[in-house]
Short mmCIF file of C-alpha atoms and ligand atoms in Angstrom, two decimals:
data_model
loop_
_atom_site.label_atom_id
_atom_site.label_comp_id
_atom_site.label_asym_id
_atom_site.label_seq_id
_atom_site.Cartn_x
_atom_site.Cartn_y
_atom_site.Cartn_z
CA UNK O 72 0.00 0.00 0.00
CA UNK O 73 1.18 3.37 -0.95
CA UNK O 74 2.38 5.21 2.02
CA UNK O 75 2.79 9.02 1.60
CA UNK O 76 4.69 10.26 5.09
CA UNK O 77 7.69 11.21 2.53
CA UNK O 78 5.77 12.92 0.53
CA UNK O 79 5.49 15.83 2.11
CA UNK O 80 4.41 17.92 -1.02
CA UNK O 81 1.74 16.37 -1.80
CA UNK O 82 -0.37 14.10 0.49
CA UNK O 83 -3.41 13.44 -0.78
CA UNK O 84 -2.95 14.34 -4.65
CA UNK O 85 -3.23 10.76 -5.63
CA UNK O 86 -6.98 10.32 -4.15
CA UNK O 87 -8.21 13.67 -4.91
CA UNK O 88 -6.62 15.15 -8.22
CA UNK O 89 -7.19 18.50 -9.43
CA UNK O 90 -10.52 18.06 -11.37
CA UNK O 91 -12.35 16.49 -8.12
CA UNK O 92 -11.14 19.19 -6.04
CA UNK O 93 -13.00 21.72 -8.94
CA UNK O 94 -16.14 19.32 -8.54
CA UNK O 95 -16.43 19.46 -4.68
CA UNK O 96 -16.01 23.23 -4.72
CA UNK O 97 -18.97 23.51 -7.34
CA UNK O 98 -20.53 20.65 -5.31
CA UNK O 99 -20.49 23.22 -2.31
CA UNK O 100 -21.28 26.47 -3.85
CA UNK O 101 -24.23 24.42 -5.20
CA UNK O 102 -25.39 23.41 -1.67
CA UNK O 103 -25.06 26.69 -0.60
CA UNK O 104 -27.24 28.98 -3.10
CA UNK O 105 -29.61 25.92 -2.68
CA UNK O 106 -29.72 25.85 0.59
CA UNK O 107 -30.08 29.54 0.71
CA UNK O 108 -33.22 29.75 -2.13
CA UNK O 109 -34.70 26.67 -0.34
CA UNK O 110 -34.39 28.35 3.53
CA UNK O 111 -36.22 31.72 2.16
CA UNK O 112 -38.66 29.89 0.73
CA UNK O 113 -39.38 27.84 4.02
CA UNK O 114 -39.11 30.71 6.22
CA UNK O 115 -41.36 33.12 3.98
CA UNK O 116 -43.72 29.40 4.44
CA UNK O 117 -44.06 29.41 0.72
CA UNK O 118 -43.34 25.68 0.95
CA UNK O 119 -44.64 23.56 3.56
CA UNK O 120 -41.91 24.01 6.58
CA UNK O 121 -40.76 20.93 7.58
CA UNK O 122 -40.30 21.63 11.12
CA UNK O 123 -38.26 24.50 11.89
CA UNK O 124 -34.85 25.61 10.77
CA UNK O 125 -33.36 23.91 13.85
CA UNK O 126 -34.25 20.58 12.61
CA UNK O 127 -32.41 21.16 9.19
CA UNK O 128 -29.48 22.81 11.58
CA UNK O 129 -29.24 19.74 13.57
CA UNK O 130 -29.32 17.22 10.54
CA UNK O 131 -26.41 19.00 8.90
CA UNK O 132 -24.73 19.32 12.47
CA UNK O 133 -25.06 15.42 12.07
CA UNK O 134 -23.66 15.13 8.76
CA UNK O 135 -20.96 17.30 8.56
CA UNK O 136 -19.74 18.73 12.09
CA UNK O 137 -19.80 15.80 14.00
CA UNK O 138 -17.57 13.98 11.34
CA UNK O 139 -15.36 17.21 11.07
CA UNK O 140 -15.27 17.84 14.68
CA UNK O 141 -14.49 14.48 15.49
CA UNK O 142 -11.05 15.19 13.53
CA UNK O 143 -10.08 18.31 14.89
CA UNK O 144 -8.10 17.47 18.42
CA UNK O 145 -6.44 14.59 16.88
CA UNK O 146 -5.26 16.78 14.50
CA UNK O 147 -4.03 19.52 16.26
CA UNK O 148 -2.36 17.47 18.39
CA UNK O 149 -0.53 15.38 15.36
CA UNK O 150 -0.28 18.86 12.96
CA UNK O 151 1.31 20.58 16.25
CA UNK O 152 3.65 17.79 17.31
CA UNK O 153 4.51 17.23 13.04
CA UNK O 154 4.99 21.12 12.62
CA UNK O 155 7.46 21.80 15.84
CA UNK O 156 9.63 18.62 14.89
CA UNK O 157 9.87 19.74 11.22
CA UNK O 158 11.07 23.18 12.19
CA UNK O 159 13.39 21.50 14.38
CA UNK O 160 15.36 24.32 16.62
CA UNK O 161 13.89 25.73 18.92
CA UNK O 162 15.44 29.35 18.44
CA UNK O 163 13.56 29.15 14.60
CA UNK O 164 10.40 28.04 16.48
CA UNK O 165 10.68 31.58 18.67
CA UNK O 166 10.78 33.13 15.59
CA UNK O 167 8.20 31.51 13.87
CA UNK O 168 6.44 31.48 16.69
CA UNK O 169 6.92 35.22 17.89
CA UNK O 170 6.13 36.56 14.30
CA UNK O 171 2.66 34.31 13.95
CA UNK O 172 1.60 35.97 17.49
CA UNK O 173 2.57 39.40 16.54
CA UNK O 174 0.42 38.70 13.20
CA UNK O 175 -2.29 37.36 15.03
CA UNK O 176 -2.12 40.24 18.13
CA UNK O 177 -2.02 43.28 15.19
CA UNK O 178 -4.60 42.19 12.71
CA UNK O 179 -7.01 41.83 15.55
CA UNK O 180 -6.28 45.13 16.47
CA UNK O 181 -6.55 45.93 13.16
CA UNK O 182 -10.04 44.50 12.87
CA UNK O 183 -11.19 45.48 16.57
CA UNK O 184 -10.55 49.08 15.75
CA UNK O 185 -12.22 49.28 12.01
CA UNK O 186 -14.94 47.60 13.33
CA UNK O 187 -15.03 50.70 16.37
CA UNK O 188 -14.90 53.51 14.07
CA UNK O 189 -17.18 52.09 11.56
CA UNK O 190 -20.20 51.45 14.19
CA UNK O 191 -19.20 55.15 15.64
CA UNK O 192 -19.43 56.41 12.05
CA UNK O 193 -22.16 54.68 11.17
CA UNK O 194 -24.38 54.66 13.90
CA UNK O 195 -26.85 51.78 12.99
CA UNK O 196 -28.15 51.78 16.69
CA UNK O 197 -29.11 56.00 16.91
CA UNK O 198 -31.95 57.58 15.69
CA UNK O 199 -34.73 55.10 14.91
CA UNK O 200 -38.01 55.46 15.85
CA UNK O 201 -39.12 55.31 19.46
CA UNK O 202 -41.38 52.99 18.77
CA UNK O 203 -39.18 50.60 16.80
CA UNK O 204 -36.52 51.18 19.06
CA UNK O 205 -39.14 49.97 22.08
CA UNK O 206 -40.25 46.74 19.81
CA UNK O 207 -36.47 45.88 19.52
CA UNK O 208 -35.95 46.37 23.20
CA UNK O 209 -38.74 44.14 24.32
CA UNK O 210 -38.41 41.21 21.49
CA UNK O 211 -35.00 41.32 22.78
CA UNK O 212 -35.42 40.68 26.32
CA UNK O 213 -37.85 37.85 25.83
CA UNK O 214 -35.10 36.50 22.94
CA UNK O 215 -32.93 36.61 25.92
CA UNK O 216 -34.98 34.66 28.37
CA UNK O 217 -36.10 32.03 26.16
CA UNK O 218 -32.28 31.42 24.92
CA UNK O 219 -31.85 29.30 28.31
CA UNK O 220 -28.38 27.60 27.48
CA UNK O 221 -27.26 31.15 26.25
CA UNK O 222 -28.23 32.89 29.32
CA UNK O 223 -26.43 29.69 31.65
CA UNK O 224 -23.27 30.80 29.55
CA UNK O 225 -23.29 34.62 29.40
CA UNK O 226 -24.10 34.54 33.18
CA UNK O 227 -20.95 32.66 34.23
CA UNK O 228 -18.70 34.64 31.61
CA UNK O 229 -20.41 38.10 32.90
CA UNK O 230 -20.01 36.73 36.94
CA UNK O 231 -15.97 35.89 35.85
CA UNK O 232 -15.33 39.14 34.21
CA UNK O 233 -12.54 40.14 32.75
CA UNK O 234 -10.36 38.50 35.24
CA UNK O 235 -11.74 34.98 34.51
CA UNK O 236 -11.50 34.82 31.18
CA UNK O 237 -7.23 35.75 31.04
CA UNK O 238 -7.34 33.29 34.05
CA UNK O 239 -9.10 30.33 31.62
CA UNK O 240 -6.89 31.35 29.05
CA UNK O 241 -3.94 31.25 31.34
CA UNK O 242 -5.56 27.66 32.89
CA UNK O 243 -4.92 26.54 29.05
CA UNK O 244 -1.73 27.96 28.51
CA UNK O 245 -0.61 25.70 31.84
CA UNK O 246 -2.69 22.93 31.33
CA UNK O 247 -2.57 20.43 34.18
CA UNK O 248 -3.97 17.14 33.21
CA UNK O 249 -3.64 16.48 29.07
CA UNK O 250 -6.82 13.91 28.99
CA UNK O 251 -8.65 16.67 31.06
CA UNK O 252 -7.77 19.17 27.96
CA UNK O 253 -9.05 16.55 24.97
CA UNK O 254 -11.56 15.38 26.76
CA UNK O 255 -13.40 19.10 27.20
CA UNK O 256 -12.22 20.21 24.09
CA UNK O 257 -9.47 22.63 25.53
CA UNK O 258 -7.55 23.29 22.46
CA UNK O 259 -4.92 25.75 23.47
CA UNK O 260 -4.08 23.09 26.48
CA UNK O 261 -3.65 20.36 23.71
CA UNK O 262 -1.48 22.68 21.73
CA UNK O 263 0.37 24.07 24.53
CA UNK O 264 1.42 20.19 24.98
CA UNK O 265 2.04 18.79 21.48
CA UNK O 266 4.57 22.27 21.53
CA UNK O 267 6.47 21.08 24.28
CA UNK O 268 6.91 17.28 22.79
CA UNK O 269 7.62 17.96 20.05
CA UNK O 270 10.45 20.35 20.95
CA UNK O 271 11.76 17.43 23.21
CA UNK O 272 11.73 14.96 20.56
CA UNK O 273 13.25 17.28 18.61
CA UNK O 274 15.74 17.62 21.54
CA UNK O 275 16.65 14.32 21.96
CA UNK O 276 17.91 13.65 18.36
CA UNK O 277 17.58 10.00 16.88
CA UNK O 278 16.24 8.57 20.08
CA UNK O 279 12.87 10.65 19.25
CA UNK O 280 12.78 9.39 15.47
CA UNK O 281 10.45 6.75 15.64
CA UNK O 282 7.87 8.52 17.40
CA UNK O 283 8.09 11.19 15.12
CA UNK O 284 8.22 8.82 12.22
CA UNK O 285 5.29 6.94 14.01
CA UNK O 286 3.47 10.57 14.57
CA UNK O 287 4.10 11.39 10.95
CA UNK O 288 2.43 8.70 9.61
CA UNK O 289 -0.75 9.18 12.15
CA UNK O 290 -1.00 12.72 10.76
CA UNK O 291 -1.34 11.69 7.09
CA UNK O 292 -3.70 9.01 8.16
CA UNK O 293 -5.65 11.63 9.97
CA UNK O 294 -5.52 13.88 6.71
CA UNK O 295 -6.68 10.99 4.64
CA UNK O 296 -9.95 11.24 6.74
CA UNK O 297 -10.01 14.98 6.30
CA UNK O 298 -10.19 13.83 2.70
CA UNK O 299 -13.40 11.11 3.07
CA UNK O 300 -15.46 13.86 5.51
CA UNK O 301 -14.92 16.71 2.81
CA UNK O 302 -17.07 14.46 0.71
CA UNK O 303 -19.71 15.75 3.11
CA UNK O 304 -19.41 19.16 2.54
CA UNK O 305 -21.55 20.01 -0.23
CA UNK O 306 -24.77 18.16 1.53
CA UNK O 307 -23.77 19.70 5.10
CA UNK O 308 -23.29 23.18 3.70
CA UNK O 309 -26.45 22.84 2.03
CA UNK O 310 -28.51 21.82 5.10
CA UNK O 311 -26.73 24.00 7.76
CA UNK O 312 -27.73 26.94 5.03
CA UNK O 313 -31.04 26.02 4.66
CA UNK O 314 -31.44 25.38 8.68
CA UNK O 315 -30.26 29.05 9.29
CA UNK O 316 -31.47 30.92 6.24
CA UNK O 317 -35.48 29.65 7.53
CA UNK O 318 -35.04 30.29 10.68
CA UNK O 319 -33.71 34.40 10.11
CA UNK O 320 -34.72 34.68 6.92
CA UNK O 321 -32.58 37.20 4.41
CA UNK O 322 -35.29 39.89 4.60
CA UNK O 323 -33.93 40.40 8.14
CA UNK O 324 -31.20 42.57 6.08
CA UNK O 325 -34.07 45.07 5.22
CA UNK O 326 -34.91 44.63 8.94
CA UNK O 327 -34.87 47.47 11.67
CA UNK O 328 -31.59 45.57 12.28
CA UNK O 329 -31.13 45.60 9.19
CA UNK O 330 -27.89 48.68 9.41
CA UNK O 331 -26.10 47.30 12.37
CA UNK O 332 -26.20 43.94 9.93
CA UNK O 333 -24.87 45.78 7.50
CA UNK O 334 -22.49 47.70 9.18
CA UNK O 335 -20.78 44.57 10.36
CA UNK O 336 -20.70 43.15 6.56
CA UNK O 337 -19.24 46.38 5.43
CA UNK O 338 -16.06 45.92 8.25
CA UNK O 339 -15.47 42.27 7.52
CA UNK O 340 -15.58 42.96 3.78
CA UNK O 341 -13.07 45.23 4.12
CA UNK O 342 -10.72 43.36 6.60
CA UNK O 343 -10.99 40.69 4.25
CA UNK O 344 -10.85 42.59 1.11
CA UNK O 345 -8.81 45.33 2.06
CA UNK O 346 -6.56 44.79 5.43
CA UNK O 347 -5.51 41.54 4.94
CA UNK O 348 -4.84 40.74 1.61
CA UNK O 349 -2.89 44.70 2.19
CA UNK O 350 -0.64 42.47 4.37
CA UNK O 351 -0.33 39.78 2.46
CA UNK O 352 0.95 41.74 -0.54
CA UNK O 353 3.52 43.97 1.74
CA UNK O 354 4.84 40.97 3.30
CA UNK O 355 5.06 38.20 0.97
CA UNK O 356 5.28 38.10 -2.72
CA UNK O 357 2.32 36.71 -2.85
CA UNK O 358 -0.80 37.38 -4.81
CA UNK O 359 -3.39 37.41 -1.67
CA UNK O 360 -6.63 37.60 -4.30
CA UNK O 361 -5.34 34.05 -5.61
CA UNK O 362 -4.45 32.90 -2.25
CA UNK O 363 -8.10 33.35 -1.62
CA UNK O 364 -9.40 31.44 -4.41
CA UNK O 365 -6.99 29.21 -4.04
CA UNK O 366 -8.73 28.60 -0.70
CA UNK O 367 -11.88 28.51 -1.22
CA UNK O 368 -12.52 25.16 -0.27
CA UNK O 369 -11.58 26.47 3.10
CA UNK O 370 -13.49 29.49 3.11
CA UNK O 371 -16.90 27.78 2.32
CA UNK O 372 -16.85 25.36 4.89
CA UNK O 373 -16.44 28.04 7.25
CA UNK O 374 -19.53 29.46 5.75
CA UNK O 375 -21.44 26.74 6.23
CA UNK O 376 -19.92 25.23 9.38
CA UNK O 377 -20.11 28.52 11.50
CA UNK O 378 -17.34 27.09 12.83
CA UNK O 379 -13.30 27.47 12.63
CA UNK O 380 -12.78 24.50 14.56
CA UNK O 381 -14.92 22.48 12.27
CA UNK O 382 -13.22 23.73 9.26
CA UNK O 383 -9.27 23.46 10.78
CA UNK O 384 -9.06 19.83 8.84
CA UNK O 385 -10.05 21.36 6.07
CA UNK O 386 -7.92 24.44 6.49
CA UNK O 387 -5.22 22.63 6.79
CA UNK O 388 -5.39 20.97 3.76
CA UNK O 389 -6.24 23.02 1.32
CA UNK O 390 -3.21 25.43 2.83
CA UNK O 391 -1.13 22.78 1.95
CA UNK O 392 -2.80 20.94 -1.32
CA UNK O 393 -4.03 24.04 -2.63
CA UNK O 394 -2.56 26.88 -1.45
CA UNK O 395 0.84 26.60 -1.60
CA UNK O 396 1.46 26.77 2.29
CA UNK O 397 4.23 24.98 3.94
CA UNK O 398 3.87 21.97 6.08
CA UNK O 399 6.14 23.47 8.43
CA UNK O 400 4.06 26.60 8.55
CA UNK O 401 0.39 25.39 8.08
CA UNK O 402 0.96 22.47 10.67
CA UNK O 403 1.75 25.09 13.32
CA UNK O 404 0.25 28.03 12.53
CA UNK O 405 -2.97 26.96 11.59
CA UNK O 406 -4.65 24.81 14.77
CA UNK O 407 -3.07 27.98 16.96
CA UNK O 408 -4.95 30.19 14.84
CA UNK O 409 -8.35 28.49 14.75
CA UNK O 410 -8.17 28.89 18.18
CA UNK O 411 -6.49 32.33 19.63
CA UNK O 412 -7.12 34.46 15.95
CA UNK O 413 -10.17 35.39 15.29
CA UNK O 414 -10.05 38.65 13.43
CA UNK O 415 -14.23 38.63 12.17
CA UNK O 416 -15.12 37.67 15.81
CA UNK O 417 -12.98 40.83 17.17
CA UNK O 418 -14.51 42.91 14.95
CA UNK O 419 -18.29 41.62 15.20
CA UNK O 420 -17.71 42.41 19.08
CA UNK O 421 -16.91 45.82 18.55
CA UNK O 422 -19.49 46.37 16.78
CA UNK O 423 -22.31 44.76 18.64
CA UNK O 424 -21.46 45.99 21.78
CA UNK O 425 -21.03 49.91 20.73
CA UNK O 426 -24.76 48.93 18.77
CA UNK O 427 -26.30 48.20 21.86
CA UNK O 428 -25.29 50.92 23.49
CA UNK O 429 -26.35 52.92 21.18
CA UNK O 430 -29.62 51.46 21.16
CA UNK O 431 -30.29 52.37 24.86
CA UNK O 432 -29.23 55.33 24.61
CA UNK O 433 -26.50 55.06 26.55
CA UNK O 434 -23.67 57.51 25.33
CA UNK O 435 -20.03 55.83 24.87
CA UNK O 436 -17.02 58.26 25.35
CA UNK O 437 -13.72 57.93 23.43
CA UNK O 438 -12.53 55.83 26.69
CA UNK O 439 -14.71 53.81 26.57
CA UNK O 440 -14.23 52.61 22.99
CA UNK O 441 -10.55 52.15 24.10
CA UNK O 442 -12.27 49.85 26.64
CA UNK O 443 -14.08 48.23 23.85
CA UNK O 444 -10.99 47.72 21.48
CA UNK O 445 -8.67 46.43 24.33
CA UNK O 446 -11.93 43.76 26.04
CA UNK O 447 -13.18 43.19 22.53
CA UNK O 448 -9.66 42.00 21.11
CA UNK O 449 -9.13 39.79 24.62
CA UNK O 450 -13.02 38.33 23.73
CA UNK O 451 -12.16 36.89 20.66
CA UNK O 452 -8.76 35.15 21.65
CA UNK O 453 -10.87 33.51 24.59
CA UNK O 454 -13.87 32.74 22.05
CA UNK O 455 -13.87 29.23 21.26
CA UNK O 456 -13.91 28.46 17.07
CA UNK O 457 -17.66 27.05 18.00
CA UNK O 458 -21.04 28.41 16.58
CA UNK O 459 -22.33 31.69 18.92
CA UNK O 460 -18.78 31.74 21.31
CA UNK O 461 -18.55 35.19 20.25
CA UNK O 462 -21.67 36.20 21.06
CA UNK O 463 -20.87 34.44 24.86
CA UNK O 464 -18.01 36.20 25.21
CA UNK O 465 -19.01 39.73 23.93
CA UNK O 466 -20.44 39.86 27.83
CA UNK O 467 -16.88 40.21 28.69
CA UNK O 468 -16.68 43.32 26.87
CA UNK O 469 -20.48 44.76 28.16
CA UNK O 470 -19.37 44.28 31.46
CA UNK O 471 -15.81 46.55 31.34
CA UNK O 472 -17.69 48.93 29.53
CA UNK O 473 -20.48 49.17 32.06
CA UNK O 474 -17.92 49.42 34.94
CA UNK O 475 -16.14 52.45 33.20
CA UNK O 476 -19.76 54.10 33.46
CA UNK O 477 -20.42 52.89 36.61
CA UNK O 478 -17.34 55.17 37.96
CA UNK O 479 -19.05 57.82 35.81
CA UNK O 480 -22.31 57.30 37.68
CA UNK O 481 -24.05 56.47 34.02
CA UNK O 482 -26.87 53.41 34.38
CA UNK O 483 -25.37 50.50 33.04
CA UNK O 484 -26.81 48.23 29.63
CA UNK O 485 -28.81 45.11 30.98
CA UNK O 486 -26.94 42.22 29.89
CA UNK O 487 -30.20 41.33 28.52
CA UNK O 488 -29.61 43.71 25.71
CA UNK O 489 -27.54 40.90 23.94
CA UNK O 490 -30.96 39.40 23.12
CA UNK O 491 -31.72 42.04 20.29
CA UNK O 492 -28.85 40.18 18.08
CA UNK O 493 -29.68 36.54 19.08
CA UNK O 494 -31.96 36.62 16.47
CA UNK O 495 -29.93 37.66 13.67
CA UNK O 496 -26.80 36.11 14.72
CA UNK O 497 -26.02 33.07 13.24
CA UNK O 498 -26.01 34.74 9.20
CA UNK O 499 -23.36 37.47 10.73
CA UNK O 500 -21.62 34.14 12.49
CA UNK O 501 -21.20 32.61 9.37
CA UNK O 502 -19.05 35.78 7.86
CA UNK O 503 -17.09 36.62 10.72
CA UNK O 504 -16.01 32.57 11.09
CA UNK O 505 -15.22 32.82 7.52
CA UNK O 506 -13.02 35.78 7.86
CA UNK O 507 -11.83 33.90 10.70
CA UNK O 508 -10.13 31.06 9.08
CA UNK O 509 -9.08 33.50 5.98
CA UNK O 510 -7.17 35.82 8.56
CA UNK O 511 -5.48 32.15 9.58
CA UNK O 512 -4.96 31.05 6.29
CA UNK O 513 -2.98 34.69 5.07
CA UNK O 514 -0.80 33.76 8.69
CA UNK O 515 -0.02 30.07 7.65
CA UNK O 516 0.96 31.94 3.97
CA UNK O 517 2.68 34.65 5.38
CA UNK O 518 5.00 32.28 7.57
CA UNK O 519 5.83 30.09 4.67
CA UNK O 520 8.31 32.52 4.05
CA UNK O 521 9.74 32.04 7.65
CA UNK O 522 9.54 28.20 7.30
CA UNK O 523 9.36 27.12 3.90
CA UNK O 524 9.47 23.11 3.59
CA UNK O 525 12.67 23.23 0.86
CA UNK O 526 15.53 22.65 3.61
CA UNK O 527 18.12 25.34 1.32
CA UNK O 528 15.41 27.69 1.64
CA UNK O 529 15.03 27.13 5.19
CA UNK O 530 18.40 27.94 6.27
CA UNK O 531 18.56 31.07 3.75
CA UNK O 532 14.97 32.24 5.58
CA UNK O 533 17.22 31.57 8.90
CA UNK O 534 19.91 33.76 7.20
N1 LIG E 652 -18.16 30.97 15.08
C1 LIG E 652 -16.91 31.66 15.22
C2 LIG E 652 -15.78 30.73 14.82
O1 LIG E 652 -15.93 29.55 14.87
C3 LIG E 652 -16.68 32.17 16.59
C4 LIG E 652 -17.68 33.26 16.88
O2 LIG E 652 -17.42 34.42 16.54
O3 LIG E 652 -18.75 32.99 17.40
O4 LIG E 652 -14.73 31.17 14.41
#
């Protein structure tokens, strides 16, 4: 049997050549303007609605998610543990390393503070009608107090504060007990430990070959899988669209929410138009609008998984397959980055959050917005790459803005407020995770040049 852990290049291009890869990508698109004609038609009740949306939600959960998900912390620990021993010494790894966290750190900032001016520009939240303004209000609250598992979550996150969530990020960072990490889905912890293996394999020279050998293999293996679930796509994509497109509808665009929707469209289309492919083109000699056709594949999943987690397999390879990404780079940068960099979240956050204050009337003063771009940034690294997480952690960001008023004596926005955009969330979910796993994908492209797999090229890139 064919075994392709030396061929690093090119994994999986025996089982899925070039002309399959075009087919699956039509395959998807096809699931997706289906599932988005067929979800307007069942929301508007033009056909007879099967249920709700939630039932086609949870039957494309089953088909594609669960499969995907099911791959993800094998994989990060495998990609981790494959990407550290290929880069070898551990002062390159600092570098690599240090630059992907600086990328990560500035384009979130980046994001965070477009997404700030825009809403203050914009103002999607001032000056509607009293009346509409009082209808939002009130379907909000009761959005709020039906959304039971919601409420659980933004309670704890809003009782922890700010405080709790560096110390859960910092509980990762030190992770105690590995199977404790897997087992609830603690990615950063599993990271955090595949690191430091695979640095002391690295360290211990030929005595750590077979493992990595043995790793090695278990990560191809694992991508072989990524190449059976992708299979799924299409008919996931399709149902996930149609699940969420019935249960919002796209008339909500036209909606009294209709300009804080749009609003947050207009930021991510420019990070992602704009800002990072800007980035891409100063720092690599890339072309970034190719990069992002080239992943595509990627980039749909995302839009149909609301998820980066879901979609790291797939990230992964089609950074490598596709997009011309490194092993060395994509094996490292990318499970990091489904999980700390999460540029669309960042800027969603901002933009929410100044919404609903604008909304109650509350008025935000340039401090505050500092709060909001410092809390919003630290939201999104803590938000999990999981359906709604940034809507959970957006409390985190209410409640440091609300204490800043508090000192100013200014009544405070009911956490309850977060129940206006319940509604309306998961379509603006499905952009930000998108730009998401794009913002990952420019990293992984960006640090090729850092860690290119060609071993000449390497030591030239270590000068
Ligand atoms: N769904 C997003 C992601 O997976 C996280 C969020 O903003 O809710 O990247």
């Amino acid at each position: 049997m064919a075994t392709f852990a030396d061929d690093d290049s090119a994994i999986s291009r025996t089982l899925f050549p070039m002309k399959k890869d075009g087919l699956i990508t039509a395959l998807i698109l096809v699931g997706l303007v289906a599932g988005a004609i067929l979800g307007q038609l069942l929301h508007g009740g033009a056909v007879d609605p099967v249920g709700t949306g939630e039932s086609w939600m949870s039957l494309g959960k089953l088909v594609l998610v669960r499969p995907l998900m099911l791959l993800v912390l094998p994989l990060v620990f495998l990609s981790v543990i494959v990407g550290v021993t290929s880069i070898g010494d551990p002062s390159r790894l600092g570098i690599v390393g240090g630059s992907t966290l600086l990328y990560y750190f500035a384009t979130m900032l980046a994001a965070v503070v477009l997404g700030a001016v825009l809403v203050t520009a914009i103002a999607p939240g001032a000056g509607l009608p009293e009346e509409a303004v009082a209808s939002l209000q009130s379907q909000g609250l009761a959005e709020y107090e039906e959304n039971t598992g919601l409420k659980g979550a933004m309670g704890t996150a809003s009782e922890k504060g700010l405080g709790g969530a560096w110390m859960n990020i910092l509980e990762q960072v030190i992770p105690s007990n590995f199977f404790a990490e897997l087992a609830n889905g603690r990615t950063l912890g599993v990271i955090v430990f595949a690191l430091l293996l695979g640095l002391a394999l690295a360290a211990i020279g030929p005595a750590g070959e077979p493992a990595i050998a043995t790793l090695r293999s278990l990560f191809d293996g694992t991508m072989r899988l990524v190449l059976w679930v992708l299979w799924l796509t299409p008919i996931g994509v399709f149902l996930l669209v149609t699940g969420t497109v019935a249960k919002i509808g796209l008339n909500a665009l036209w909606g009294p929410l209709g300009a804080y929707m749009l609003t947050v469209l207009l930021g991510l289309g420019i990070h992602a138009f704009v800002t990072l492919p800007g980035v891409l083109a100063v720092f690599s000699r890339a072309n970034p609008y190719k990069f992002m056709f080239q992943m595509r594949k990627a980039l749909l999943t995302a839009f149909g998984t609301d998820s980066s987690s879901a979609t790291l397999p797939v990230t992964i390879e089609t950074a490598i397959d596709d997009g011309g990404c490194s092993r060395r780079s994509a094996n490292f940068v990318l499970p990091l980055g489904a999980t700390v960099n999460m540029d669309g979240t960042a800027l969603y956050e901002a933009v929410a959050v100044v919404f609903m204050f604008q909304l109650w009337g509350i008025p935000l003063e340039l401090g505050d917005l500092v709060i909001v771009v410092v809390t919003a940034t630290l939201a999104a690294v803590g938000a999990a790459g999981i359906p709604s997480a940034g809507l959970v952690t957006m409390v985190i960001v209410v409640t440091a803005v609300n204490t800043s008023l508090a000192g100013r004596g200014i009544e405070p926005l009911p956490l309850e407020a977060i129940g206006v955009i319940i509604g309306v969330d998961r379509i603006l979910d499905m952009c930000r995770t998108t730009v998401n796993v794009w913002g990952d994908a420019v990293g992984a492209k960006l640090v090729t040049r850092l860690a290119p797999d060609d071993e000449d090229a390497l030591e030239k890139a270590a000068g």
